[in-house]
């Protein structure tokens, strides 16, 4: 590491971490922590923010942390630096998901600039989308985004889409019957003023046509959702990885965020639909048998109304004190 760039890196890294917290996460649990040591950022999973009922394996927690890692990489890139990272660099520290090291200054490409600019504008959209087909070139760019992060993004054909949506509805019903589901949902929803969880204004209506199974975040509260007709033929994508180990979950998260940002950059609205990947028996049915792939997320994309962002915790809550003995 050149000593000439280190002071500058020190200045930009806290802001890069703040940008990384704009990543999506299961129920906006923001299950991450960061530690800056010189030109290095350690990215941790925060076990106290794991959703034990919905996510007993911690898979979605690592997908969320992977999304934050991709956002961090992008923010560093936008600051004019290149970086490398290692996943799970220390077997004695299982919560240490990634270690990112800034390597050298490098001019930002317009593509990285555009993707980074999308971070602040990407929000989960739980409202009906317009009945306008998503152009093939736009979908190709999404597939390419996932591929660049080592994942596969498949567009469901009409028959496949109906199957995926049916599986999502079945999964949603079964999950709601799971002991502890409502209590856990209650912890991450409601109208208390706070800086995590899904706020009332981010919860959309229910689909009066019962086609799009957007998760009901009012389930555990007195709030009720209005009914509105969603698009009858939603564009549905399935994100998958070749393996299904912890590293693959982090990879899936990085691919998810790169895909979502590529969608935002193209003015496409997005909704992650994770109920079907939260039940192992249903999750298996999302993938062609024998393909060797593991489904990690279902995504709905389309043209939607403008929506507000959900809150984020301040840097002071996610940034651990640097510990010079560790560097
Ligand atoms: C692993 C994962 C699973 C998610 N599952 C759902 C879901 O099933 N339904 C939904 O509406 N949003 C889902 N989301 C979106 C989060 O609720 C959303 O990212 C979070 O509330 C923060 O809001 P934002 O995306 O607008 O920043 C998921 C996100 C992640 C990363």
CSV table of C-alpha atoms and ligand atoms in Angstrom, one decimal:
chain,number,residue,atom,x,y,z
A,1,UNK,CA,0.0,0.0,0.0
A,2,UNK,CA,1.4,3.4,-1.0
A,3,UNK,CA,1.8,5.7,2.0
A,4,UNK,CA,0.7,8.6,-0.2
A,5,UNK,CA,-2.8,7.4,-0.7
A,6,UNK,CA,-3.4,6.1,2.8
A,7,UNK,CA,-4.4,9.4,4.4
A,8,UNK,CA,-7.0,9.9,1.6
A,9,UNK,CA,-8.3,6.4,2.0
A,10,UNK,CA,-8.8,7.1,5.7
A,11,UNK,CA,-11.0,10.1,4.8
A,12,UNK,CA,-13.2,8.3,2.3
A,13,UNK,CA,-13.7,4.9,3.9
A,14,UNK,CA,-16.2,6.0,6.6
A,15,UNK,CA,-18.4,7.6,3.9
A,16,UNK,CA,-18.1,4.4,1.8
A,17,UNK,CA,-19.3,2.4,4.8
A,18,UNK,CA,-22.2,4.8,5.2
A,19,UNK,CA,-23.1,4.2,1.5
A,20,UNK,CA,-22.9,0.4,2.1
A,21,UNK,CA,-25.6,0.7,4.8
A,22,UNK,CA,-28.0,1.6,2.0
A,23,UNK,CA,-28.0,-2.0,0.9
A,24,UNK,CA,-31.3,-4.0,1.1
A,25,UNK,CA,-31.7,-6.5,4.0
A,26,UNK,CA,-34.2,-9.0,5.2
A,27,UNK,CA,-37.0,-6.9,7.0
A,28,UNK,CA,-34.5,-4.0,7.0
A,29,UNK,CA,-32.6,-5.8,9.8
A,30,UNK,CA,-29.3,-4.2,8.6
A,31,UNK,CA,-27.5,-7.2,10.1
A,32,UNK,CA,-24.0,-5.9,9.5
A,33,UNK,CA,-21.1,-4.2,11.3
A,34,UNK,CA,-17.9,-2.7,9.9
A,35,UNK,CA,-14.4,-2.0,11.2
A,36,UNK,CA,-11.9,0.2,9.4
A,37,UNK,CA,-8.3,-0.5,9.9
A,38,UNK,CA,-6.1,1.8,7.7
A,39,UNK,CA,-6.8,0.9,4.1
A,40,UNK,CA,-8.9,-2.1,5.1
A,41,UNK,CA,-12.6,-2.6,5.9
A,42,UNK,CA,-13.7,-5.7,7.8
A,43,UNK,CA,-17.4,-6.6,7.2
A,44,UNK,CA,-19.2,-8.6,9.9
A,45,UNK,CA,-22.5,-10.3,10.2
A,46,UNK,CA,-24.2,-9.1,13.4
A,47,UNK,CA,-25.7,-12.2,15.1
A,48,UNK,CA,-28.0,-10.1,17.3
A,49,UNK,CA,-29.8,-9.1,14.1
A,50,UNK,CA,-30.5,-12.5,12.7
A,51,UNK,CA,-34.1,-13.5,12.1
A,52,UNK,CA,-34.1,-16.9,13.8
A,53,UNK,CA,-37.7,-17.9,12.8
A,54,UNK,CA,-37.6,-16.9,9.1
A,55,UNK,CA,-33.9,-17.5,8.6
A,56,UNK,CA,-32.7,-20.3,10.9
A,57,UNK,CA,-29.6,-21.1,8.8
A,58,UNK,CA,-28.6,-17.4,8.5
A,59,UNK,CA,-28.7,-17.7,4.7
A,60,UNK,CA,-30.6,-14.4,4.2
A,61,UNK,CA,-28.5,-12.7,6.7
A,62,UNK,CA,-25.4,-13.5,4.6
A,63,UNK,CA,-27.3,-12.5,1.4
A,64,UNK,CA,-28.0,-9.1,3.1
A,65,UNK,CA,-24.3,-8.7,4.2
A,66,UNK,CA,-23.3,-9.7,0.6
A,67,UNK,CA,-25.5,-6.8,-0.7
A,68,UNK,CA,-23.7,-4.5,1.7
A,69,UNK,CA,-20.3,-5.8,0.6
A,70,UNK,CA,-21.1,-5.1,-3.0
A,71,UNK,CA,-22.3,-1.6,-2.2
A,72,UNK,CA,-19.1,-1.0,-0.2
A,73,UNK,CA,-16.9,-2.2,-3.1
A,74,UNK,CA,-18.8,0.1,-5.4
A,75,UNK,CA,-18.5,3.1,-3.1
A,76,UNK,CA,-14.7,2.5,-2.9
A,77,UNK,CA,-14.6,2.3,-6.6
A,78,UNK,CA,-16.6,5.5,-7.0
A,79,UNK,CA,-14.1,7.2,-4.6
A,80,UNK,CA,-11.4,6.5,-7.1
A,81,UNK,CA,-9.8,3.4,-5.7
A,82,UNK,CA,-9.6,-0.2,-6.6
A,83,UNK,CA,-10.0,-2.9,-3.9
A,84,UNK,CA,-9.7,-6.7,-3.4
A,85,UNK,CA,-11.6,-8.7,-0.9
A,86,UNK,CA,-11.5,-12.1,0.8
A,87,UNK,CA,-14.5,-13.9,2.1
A,88,UNK,CA,-14.4,-15.5,5.6
A,89,UNK,CA,-10.6,-14.7,6.0
A,90,UNK,CA,-10.3,-15.9,9.6
A,91,UNK,CA,-11.7,-19.3,10.7
A,92,UNK,CA,-11.5,-18.1,14.3
A,93,UNK,CA,-13.9,-15.3,13.5
A,94,UNK,CA,-17.0,-16.9,11.8
A,95,UNK,CA,-18.9,-13.6,11.8
A,96,UNK,CA,-16.1,-11.8,9.9
A,97,UNK,CA,-17.7,-12.2,6.4
A,98,UNK,CA,-15.3,-10.2,4.3
A,99,UNK,CA,-12.1,-8.3,4.4
A,100,UNK,CA,-11.8,-5.6,1.8
A,101,UNK,CA,-8.5,-4.0,1.1
A,102,UNK,CA,-8.0,-0.8,-0.9
A,103,UNK,CA,-5.2,-1.5,-3.4
A,104,UNK,CA,-4.5,1.5,-5.5
A,105,UNK,CA,-6.1,4.7,-6.9
A,106,UNK,CA,-7.8,4.3,-10.3
A,107,UNK,CA,-10.1,6.6,-12.3
A,108,UNK,CA,-13.8,5.7,-12.1
A,109,UNK,CA,-15.5,4.4,-15.2
A,110,UNK,CA,-18.8,6.0,-16.3
A,111,UNK,CA,-20.5,2.6,-15.7
A,112,UNK,CA,-19.3,2.4,-12.1
A,113,UNK,CA,-20.3,6.0,-11.6
A,114,UNK,CA,-23.8,5.3,-12.9
A,115,UNK,CA,-24.3,2.2,-10.8
A,116,UNK,CA,-23.0,4.0,-7.7
A,117,UNK,CA,-25.4,6.9,-8.3
A,118,UNK,CA,-28.2,4.4,-8.2
A,119,UNK,CA,-27.5,3.3,-4.6
A,120,UNK,CA,-29.5,6.3,-3.1
A,121,UNK,CA,-32.4,5.8,-5.5
A,122,UNK,CA,-32.9,2.0,-5.1
A,123,UNK,CA,-35.8,1.2,-2.8
A,124,UNK,CA,-38.0,-1.9,-2.5
A,125,UNK,CA,-41.3,-1.1,-4.3
A,126,UNK,CA,-44.3,-3.0,-3.0
A,127,UNK,CA,-46.9,-1.2,-5.1
A,128,UNK,CA,-48.5,-2.3,-8.4
A,129,UNK,CA,-46.4,-1.9,-11.5
A,130,UNK,CA,-47.5,-0.7,-14.9
A,131,UNK,CA,-48.7,-3.2,-17.5
A,132,UNK,CA,-45.7,-2.4,-19.7
A,133,UNK,CA,-43.3,-5.2,-20.8
A,134,UNK,CA,-39.7,-4.9,-19.6
A,135,UNK,CA,-37.6,-4.7,-22.8
A,136,UNK,CA,-35.3,-7.6,-23.5
A,137,UNK,CA,-32.2,-5.5,-23.5
A,138,UNK,CA,-33.0,-4.3,-20.0
A,139,UNK,CA,-33.4,-7.9,-18.8
A,140,UNK,CA,-30.2,-8.9,-20.5
A,141,UNK,CA,-28.4,-6.2,-18.5
A,142,UNK,CA,-29.8,-7.6,-15.3
A,143,UNK,CA,-28.7,-11.1,-16.2
A,144,UNK,CA,-25.3,-9.8,-17.0
A,145,UNK,CA,-25.1,-8.0,-13.7
A,146,UNK,CA,-25.8,-11.2,-11.8
A,147,UNK,CA,-23.4,-13.1,-13.9
A,148,UNK,CA,-20.6,-10.7,-13.2
A,149,UNK,CA,-21.0,-11.5,-9.5
A,150,UNK,CA,-20.9,-15.2,-10.1
A,151,UNK,CA,-24.6,-15.9,-10.0
A,152,UNK,CA,-27.3,-16.9,-12.5
A,153,UNK,CA,-30.5,-14.8,-13.1
A,154,UNK,CA,-33.2,-16.6,-14.9
A,155,UNK,CA,-36.3,-15.0,-16.4
A,156,UNK,CA,-39.4,-17.1,-15.7
A,157,UNK,CA,-41.4,-17.9,-18.9
A,158,UNK,CA,-45.2,-17.5,-18.6
A,159,UNK,CA,-45.7,-21.1,-17.3
A,160,UNK,CA,-42.7,-20.8,-15.0
A,161,UNK,CA,-43.9,-17.5,-13.7
A,162,UNK,CA,-47.3,-18.9,-12.7
A,163,UNK,CA,-45.6,-21.8,-10.9
A,164,UNK,CA,-43.2,-19.5,-9.0
A,165,UNK,CA,-46.0,-17.2,-8.0
A,166,UNK,CA,-48.1,-20.1,-6.8
A,167,UNK,CA,-45.1,-21.5,-4.8
A,168,UNK,CA,-44.7,-18.0,-3.3
A,169,UNK,CA,-48.3,-18.0,-2.2
A,170,UNK,CA,-48.0,-21.5,-0.7
A,171,UNK,CA,-44.8,-20.6,1.1
A,172,UNK,CA,-46.3,-17.4,2.4
A,173,UNK,CA,-49.2,-19.3,4.0
A,174,UNK,CA,-47.0,-21.9,5.5
A,175,UNK,CA,-44.6,-19.3,6.9
A,176,UNK,CA,-47.4,-17.4,8.6
A,177,UNK,CA,-48.3,-20.6,10.5
A,178,UNK,CA,-44.7,-21.1,11.7
A,179,UNK,CA,-44.5,-20.6,15.5
A,180,UNK,CA,-43.0,-17.3,16.3
A,181,UNK,CA,-43.5,-15.8,12.8
A,182,UNK,CA,-45.8,-13.0,13.9
A,183,UNK,CA,-43.7,-12.1,17.0
A,184,UNK,CA,-40.6,-11.9,14.8
A,185,UNK,CA,-42.4,-9.8,12.2
A,186,UNK,CA,-43.7,-7.5,15.0
A,187,UNK,CA,-40.1,-6.8,16.0
A,188,UNK,CA,-39.3,-5.4,12.6
A,189,UNK,CA,-42.5,-3.6,11.7
A,190,UNK,CA,-44.9,-1.1,13.4
A,191,UNK,CA,-45.1,2.6,13.7
A,192,UNK,CA,-42.5,3.3,16.3
A,193,UNK,CA,-40.0,5.9,15.2
A,194,UNK,CA,-36.7,4.1,14.7
A,195,UNK,CA,-33.9,3.5,12.2
A,196,UNK,CA,-34.4,-0.1,11.2
A,197,UNK,CA,-37.3,-2.4,10.2
A,198,UNK,CA,-40.0,-1.8,7.6
A,199,UNK,CA,-41.9,1.4,8.3
A,200,UNK,CA,-45.7,1.7,7.6
A,201,UNK,CA,-45.1,4.0,4.5
A,202,UNK,CA,-43.0,1.3,2.8
A,203,UNK,CA,-45.8,-1.3,3.1
A,204,UNK,CA,-47.8,-1.4,-0.1
A,205,UNK,CA,-51.4,-2.6,-0.7
A,206,UNK,CA,-52.4,-6.3,-1.1
A,207,UNK,CA,-53.0,-7.5,-4.6
A,208,UNK,CA,-56.7,-7.6,-5.1
A,209,UNK,CA,-56.1,-9.9,-8.1
A,210,UNK,CA,-54.1,-12.2,-5.8
A,211,UNK,CA,-51.4,-12.6,-8.4
A,212,UNK,CA,-48.4,-11.0,-6.8
A,213,UNK,CA,-47.6,-12.3,-3.3
A,214,UNK,CA,-45.9,-9.3,-1.8
A,215,UNK,CA,-45.2,-10.1,1.9
A,216,UNK,CA,-47.8,-8.8,4.3
A,217,UNK,CA,-45.9,-6.7,6.8
A,218,UNK,CA,-49.1,-5.7,8.6
A,219,UNK,CA,-49.7,-9.2,9.7
A,220,UNK,CA,-48.5,-8.5,13.2
A,221,UNK,CA,-50.1,-5.0,13.6
A,222,UNK,CA,-53.4,-3.3,13.7
A,223,UNK,CA,-52.6,-1.6,10.4
A,224,UNK,CA,-54.6,-3.0,7.4
A,225,UNK,CA,-53.6,-3.0,3.7
A,226,UNK,CA,-55.9,-1.7,1.1
A,227,UNK,CA,-56.5,-3.8,-2.0
A,228,UNK,CA,-55.3,-2.7,-5.4
A,229,UNK,CA,-55.0,-4.5,-8.7
A,230,UNK,CA,-51.4,-5.4,-9.4
A,231,UNK,CA,-50.1,-6.1,-12.9
A,232,UNK,CA,-51.6,-9.5,-14.0
A,233,UNK,CA,-48.4,-10.7,-15.7
A,234,UNK,CA,-45.5,-9.7,-13.5
A,235,UNK,CA,-42.0,-10.0,-14.7
A,236,UNK,CA,-40.4,-12.6,-12.4
A,237,UNK,CA,-36.7,-13.5,-12.1
A,238,UNK,CA,-35.0,-16.2,-10.1
A,239,UNK,CA,-31.5,-15.6,-8.8
A,240,UNK,CA,-29.5,-18.7,-8.2
A,241,UNK,CA,-25.9,-19.8,-7.5
A,242,UNK,CA,-24.0,-22.9,-8.3
A,243,UNK,CA,-23.2,-23.9,-4.7
A,244,UNK,CA,-25.2,-23.4,-1.5
A,245,UNK,CA,-22.5,-22.7,1.1
A,246,UNK,CA,-21.9,-19.6,3.1
A,247,UNK,CA,-19.7,-18.1,0.4
A,248,UNK,CA,-22.4,-18.7,-2.2
A,249,UNK,CA,-24.9,-16.8,0.0
A,250,UNK,CA,-22.6,-13.8,0.2
A,251,UNK,CA,-22.0,-14.1,-3.6
A,252,UNK,CA,-25.8,-14.2,-4.1
A,253,UNK,CA,-26.1,-11.0,-2.0
A,254,UNK,CA,-23.5,-9.2,-4.1
A,255,UNK,CA,-25.3,-10.4,-7.3
A,256,UNK,CA,-28.6,-9.3,-5.9
A,257,UNK,CA,-27.4,-5.8,-5.2
A,258,UNK,CA,-25.7,-5.5,-8.5
A,259,UNK,CA,-28.9,-6.6,-10.2
A,260,UNK,CA,-31.1,-4.3,-8.2
A,261,UNK,CA,-28.8,-1.3,-8.9
A,262,UNK,CA,-28.7,-2.1,-12.6
A,263,UNK,CA,-32.5,-2.2,-12.5
A,264,UNK,CA,-32.7,1.2,-10.7
A,265,UNK,CA,-30.2,2.7,-13.2
A,266,UNK,CA,-32.7,1.6,-16.0
A,267,UNK,CA,-35.6,3.1,-14.1
A,268,UNK,CA,-37.0,-0.3,-13.2
A,269,UNK,CA,-38.7,-0.9,-9.9
A,270,UNK,CA,-37.9,-4.0,-7.9
A,271,UNK,CA,-39.4,-6.2,-5.2
A,272,UNK,CA,-37.5,-9.1,-3.6
A,273,UNK,CA,-39.9,-11.9,-2.9
A,274,UNK,CA,-38.2,-14.3,-0.5
A,275,UNK,CA,-41.0,-16.4,0.9
A,276,UNK,CA,-40.4,-19.2,-1.6
A,277,UNK,CA,-36.7,-19.4,-0.7
A,278,UNK,CA,-37.5,-19.5,3.0
A,279,UNK,CA,-39.0,-23.0,2.9
A,280,UNK,CA,-36.4,-25.7,1.8
A,281,UNK,CA,-39.1,-27.9,0.2
A,282,UNK,CA,-40.5,-25.0,-1.8
A,283,UNK,CA,-37.0,-23.5,-2.6
A,284,UNK,CA,-36.0,-26.8,-4.3
A,285,UNK,CA,-39.0,-26.6,-6.6
A,286,UNK,CA,-37.9,-23.2,-8.0
A,287,UNK,CA,-34.9,-24.8,-9.8
A,288,UNK,CA,-34.8,-27.3,-12.7
A,289,UNK,CA,-33.8,-30.7,-11.2
A,290,UNK,CA,-30.3,-31.7,-12.2
A,291,UNK,CA,-29.2,-28.1,-13.0
A,292,UNK,CA,-27.0,-28.1,-9.9
A,293,UNK,CA,-28.2,-24.6,-9.0
A,294,UNK,CA,-29.6,-23.3,-5.7
A,295,UNK,CA,-32.3,-20.6,-5.8
A,296,UNK,CA,-31.4,-17.7,-3.6
A,297,UNK,CA,-34.1,-15.0,-4.3
A,298,UNK,CA,-37.2,-14.3,-6.4
A,299,UNK,CA,-37.4,-10.8,-7.9
A,300,UNK,CA,-40.2,-8.9,-9.5
A,301,UNK,CA,-39.2,-6.1,-11.8
A,302,UNK,CA,-41.3,-3.5,-13.7
A,303,UNK,CA,-42.2,0.1,-14.0
A,304,UNK,CA,-43.5,1.4,-10.7
A,305,UNK,CA,-44.4,4.7,-8.9
A,306,UNK,CA,-41.7,6.6,-7.0
A,307,UNK,CA,-41.3,5.3,-3.5
A,308,UNK,CA,-39.5,6.6,-0.4
A,309,UNK,CA,-36.5,4.9,1.2
A,310,UNK,CA,-36.6,3.0,4.5
A,311,UNK,CA,-34.5,4.3,7.4
A,312,UNK,CA,-31.0,3.3,8.1
A,313,UNK,CA,-28.9,3.2,11.3
A,314,UNK,CA,-26.3,5.9,11.7
A,315,UNK,CA,-22.6,5.2,11.2
A,316,UNK,CA,-22.1,5.3,14.9
A,317,UNK,CA,-24.2,2.2,15.4
A,318,UNK,CA,-22.5,0.1,12.7
A,319,UNK,CA,-18.9,1.1,12.8
A,320,UNK,CA,-16.8,-0.8,15.3
A,321,UNK,CA,-13.9,1.0,16.9
A,322,UNK,CA,-10.7,0.3,15.1
A,323,UNK,CA,-8.3,-2.0,16.9
A,324,UNK,CA,-4.8,-1.3,15.8
A,325,UNK,CA,-3.5,-4.5,17.4
A,326,UNK,CA,-5.5,-6.4,14.8
A,327,UNK,CA,-4.1,-4.8,11.7
B,1,LIG,C1,-32.5,-11.4,1.8
B,1,LIG,C2,-33.6,-10.4,1.6
B,1,LIG,C3,-35.0,-10.8,1.6
B,1,LIG,C4,-36.0,-9.9,1.4
B,1,LIG,N1,-37.3,-10.4,1.3
B,1,LIG,C5,-38.3,-9.5,1.0
B,1,LIG,C6,-39.6,-10.0,0.9
B,1,LIG,O1,-39.9,-11.2,1.0
B,1,LIG,N2,-40.6,-9.1,0.7
B,1,LIG,C7,-40.4,-7.8,0.6
B,1,LIG,O2,-41.3,-7.0,0.3
B,1,LIG,N3,-39.1,-7.3,0.7
B,1,LIG,C8,-38.1,-8.1,0.9
B,1,LIG,N4,-36.8,-7.7,1.0
B,1,LIG,C9,-36.5,-6.2,0.9
B,1,LIG,C10,-36.3,-5.7,2.3
B,1,LIG,O3,-37.5,-5.7,3.1
B,1,LIG,C11,-35.8,-4.2,2.1
B,1,LIG,O4,-34.5,-4.3,1.5
B,1,LIG,C12,-35.6,-3.5,3.4
B,1,LIG,O5,-36.9,-3.3,4.1
B,1,LIG,C13,-35.0,-2.1,3.2
B,1,LIG,O6,-35.7,-1.3,2.3
B,1,LIG,P1,-35.1,-0.8,0.9
B,1,LIG,O7,-34.9,-2.0,0.1
B,1,LIG,O8,-36.2,0.0,0.4
B,1,LIG,O9,-33.9,-0.1,1.2
B,1,LIG,C14,-35.7,-8.5,1.2
B,1,LIG,C15,-34.4,-8.1,1.1
B,1,LIG,C16,-33.3,-9.0,1.3
B,1,LIG,C17,-31.9,-8.5,1.2
